[in-house]
Short mmCIF file of C-alpha atoms in Angstrom, two decimals:
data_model
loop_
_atom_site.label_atom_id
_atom_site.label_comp_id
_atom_site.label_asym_id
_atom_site.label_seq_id
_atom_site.Cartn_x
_atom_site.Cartn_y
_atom_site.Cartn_z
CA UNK V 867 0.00 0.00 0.00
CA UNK V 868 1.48 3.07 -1.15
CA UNK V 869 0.04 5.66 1.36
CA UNK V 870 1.44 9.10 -0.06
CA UNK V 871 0.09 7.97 -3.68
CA UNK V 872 -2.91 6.88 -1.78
CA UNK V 873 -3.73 9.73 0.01
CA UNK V 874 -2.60 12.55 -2.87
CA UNK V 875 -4.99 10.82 -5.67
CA UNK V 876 -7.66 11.02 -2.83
CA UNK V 877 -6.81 14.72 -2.22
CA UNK V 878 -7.23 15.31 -5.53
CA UNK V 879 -10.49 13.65 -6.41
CA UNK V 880 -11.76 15.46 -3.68
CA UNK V 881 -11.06 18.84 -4.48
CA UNK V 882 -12.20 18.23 -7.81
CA UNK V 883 -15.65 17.78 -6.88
CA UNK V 884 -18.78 19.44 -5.85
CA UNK V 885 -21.57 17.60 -3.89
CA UNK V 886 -24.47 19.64 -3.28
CA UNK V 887 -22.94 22.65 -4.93
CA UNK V 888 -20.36 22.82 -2.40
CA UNK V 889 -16.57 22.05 -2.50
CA UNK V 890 -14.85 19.78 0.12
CA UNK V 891 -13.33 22.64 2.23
CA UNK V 892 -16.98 24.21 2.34
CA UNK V 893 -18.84 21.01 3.09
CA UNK V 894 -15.72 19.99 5.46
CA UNK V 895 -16.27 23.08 7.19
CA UNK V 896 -20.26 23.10 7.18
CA UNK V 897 -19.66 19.42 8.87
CA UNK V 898 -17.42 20.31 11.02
CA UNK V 899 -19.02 23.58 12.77
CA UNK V 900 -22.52 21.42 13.05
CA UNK V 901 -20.21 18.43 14.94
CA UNK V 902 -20.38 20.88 17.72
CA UNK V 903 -21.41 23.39 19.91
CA UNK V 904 -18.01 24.06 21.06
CA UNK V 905 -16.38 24.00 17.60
CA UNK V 906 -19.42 26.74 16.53
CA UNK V 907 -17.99 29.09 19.33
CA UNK V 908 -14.65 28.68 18.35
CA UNK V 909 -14.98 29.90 14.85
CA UNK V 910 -18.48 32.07 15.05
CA UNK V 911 -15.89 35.62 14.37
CA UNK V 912 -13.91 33.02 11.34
CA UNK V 913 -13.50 34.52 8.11
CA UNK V 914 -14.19 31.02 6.86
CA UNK V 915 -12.91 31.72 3.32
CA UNK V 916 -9.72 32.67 4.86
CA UNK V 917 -10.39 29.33 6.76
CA UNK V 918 -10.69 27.49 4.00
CA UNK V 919 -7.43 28.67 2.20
CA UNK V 920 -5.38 28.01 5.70
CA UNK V 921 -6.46 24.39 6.00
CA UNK V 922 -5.50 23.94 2.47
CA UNK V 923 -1.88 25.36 2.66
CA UNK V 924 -2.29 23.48 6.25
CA UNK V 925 -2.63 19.72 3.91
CA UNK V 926 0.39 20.60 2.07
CA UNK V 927 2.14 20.69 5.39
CA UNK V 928 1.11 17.80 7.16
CA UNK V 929 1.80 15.68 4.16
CA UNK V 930 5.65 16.65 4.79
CA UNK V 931 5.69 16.33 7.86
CA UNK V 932 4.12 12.91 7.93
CA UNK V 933 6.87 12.17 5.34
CA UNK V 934 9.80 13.82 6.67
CA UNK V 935 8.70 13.83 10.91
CA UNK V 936 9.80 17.38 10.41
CA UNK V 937 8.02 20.36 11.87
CA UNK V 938 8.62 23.10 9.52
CA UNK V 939 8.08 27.01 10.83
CA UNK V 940 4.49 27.41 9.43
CA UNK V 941 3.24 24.09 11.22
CA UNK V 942 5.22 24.92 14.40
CA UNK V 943 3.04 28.35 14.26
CA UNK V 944 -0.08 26.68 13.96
CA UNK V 945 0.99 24.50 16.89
CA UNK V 946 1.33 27.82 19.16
CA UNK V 947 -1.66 29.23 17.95
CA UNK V 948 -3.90 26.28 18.94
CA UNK V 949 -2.24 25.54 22.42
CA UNK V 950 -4.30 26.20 25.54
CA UNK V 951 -2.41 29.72 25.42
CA UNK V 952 -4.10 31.12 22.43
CA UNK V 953 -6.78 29.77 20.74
CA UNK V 954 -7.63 26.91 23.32
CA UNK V 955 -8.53 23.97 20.76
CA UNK V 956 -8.24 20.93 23.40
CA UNK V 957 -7.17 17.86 21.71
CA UNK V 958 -10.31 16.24 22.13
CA UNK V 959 -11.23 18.54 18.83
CA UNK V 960 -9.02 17.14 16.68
CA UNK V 961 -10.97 13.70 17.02
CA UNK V 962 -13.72 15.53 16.22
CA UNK V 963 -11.49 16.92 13.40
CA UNK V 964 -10.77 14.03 11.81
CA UNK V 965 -13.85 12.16 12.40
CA UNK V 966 -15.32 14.73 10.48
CA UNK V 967 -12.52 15.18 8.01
CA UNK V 968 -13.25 11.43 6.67
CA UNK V 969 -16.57 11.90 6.99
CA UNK V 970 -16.18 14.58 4.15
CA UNK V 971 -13.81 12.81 1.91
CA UNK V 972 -16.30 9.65 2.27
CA UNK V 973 -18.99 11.79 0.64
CA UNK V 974 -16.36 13.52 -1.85
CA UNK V 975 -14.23 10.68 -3.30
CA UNK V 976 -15.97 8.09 -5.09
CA UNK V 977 -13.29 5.49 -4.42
CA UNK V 978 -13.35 5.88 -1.07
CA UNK V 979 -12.84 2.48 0.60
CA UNK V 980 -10.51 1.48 3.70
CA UNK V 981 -7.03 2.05 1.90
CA UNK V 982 -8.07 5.35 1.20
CA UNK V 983 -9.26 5.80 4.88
CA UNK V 984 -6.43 4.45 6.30
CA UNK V 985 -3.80 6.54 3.91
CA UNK V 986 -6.12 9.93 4.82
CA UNK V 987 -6.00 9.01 9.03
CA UNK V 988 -1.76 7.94 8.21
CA UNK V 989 -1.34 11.23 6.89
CA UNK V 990 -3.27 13.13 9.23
CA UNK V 991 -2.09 12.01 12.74
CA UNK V 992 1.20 12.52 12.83
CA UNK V 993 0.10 16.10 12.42
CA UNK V 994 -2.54 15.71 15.11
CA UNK V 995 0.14 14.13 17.52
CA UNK V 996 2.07 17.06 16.95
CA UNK V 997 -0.55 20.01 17.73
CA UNK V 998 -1.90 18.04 20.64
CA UNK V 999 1.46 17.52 22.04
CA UNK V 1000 1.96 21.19 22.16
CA UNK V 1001 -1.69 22.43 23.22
CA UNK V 1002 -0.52 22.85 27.13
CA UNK V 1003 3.68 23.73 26.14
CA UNK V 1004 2.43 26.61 24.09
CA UNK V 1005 5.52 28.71 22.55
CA UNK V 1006 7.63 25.47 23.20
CA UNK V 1007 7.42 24.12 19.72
CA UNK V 1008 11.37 23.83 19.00
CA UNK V 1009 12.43 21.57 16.29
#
């Protein structure tokens, strides 16, 4: 199983694709703020569309560092800005996150089945495991 292949033919069927008249960062998003009332709060002053863009760039990152187990600068940011000190996102939201994330890529990618699960939750935890690990060190993200 070639995860990287995997998960980057997934990434792009998805973002090729409209369901509902909605693209997979919109419908991710959509998902993701009705998971929750606490997730609602957390974004209700988002400029989602600015949202949107972030968590893209964000997918380019987390691919690397799933490949490389290398924290570049802009993920080590994010990692600051989500600890307790900042925005607050307790790690129990990214569950939630990525619960919802492959609930989303379920509806987008029609060849969704568990190898393209598996290579989309691969991909995405080392990330996780990296941003939770930081939510209580705050500005302690070193490389």
């Amino acid at each position: 199983m070639d995860i990287e292949n995997l998960f980057d033919a997934s990434y792009l069927r998805v973002l090729s694709r409209e369901v509902e008249g909605r693209a997979f960062f919109a419908a991710f998003y959509e998902r993701f703020l009705a998971a929750s009332p606490e997730v609602a709060v957390k974004f209700r002053h988002t400029d989602m569309a600015r949202q949107r863009a972030m968590l893209k760039k964000s997918f380019y990152h987390l691919l690397a560092f799933y490949a490389s187990s290398h924290a570049d600068y802009y993920l080590q940011e994010v990692a600051v800005s989500h600890s307790r000190a900042q925005l607050d996102i307790a790690p129990a939201l990214y569950d939630l996150w990525l619960e919802t994330l492959i609930d989303t890529v379920r509806a987008y990618d029609d060849q969704f089945d568990d190898e393209v699960e598996l290579a989309w939750r691969l991909v995405m935890t080392p990330g996780i495991v990296f941003m939770t690990f930081h939510y209580d060190r705050g500005d302690e993200c070193d490389d």
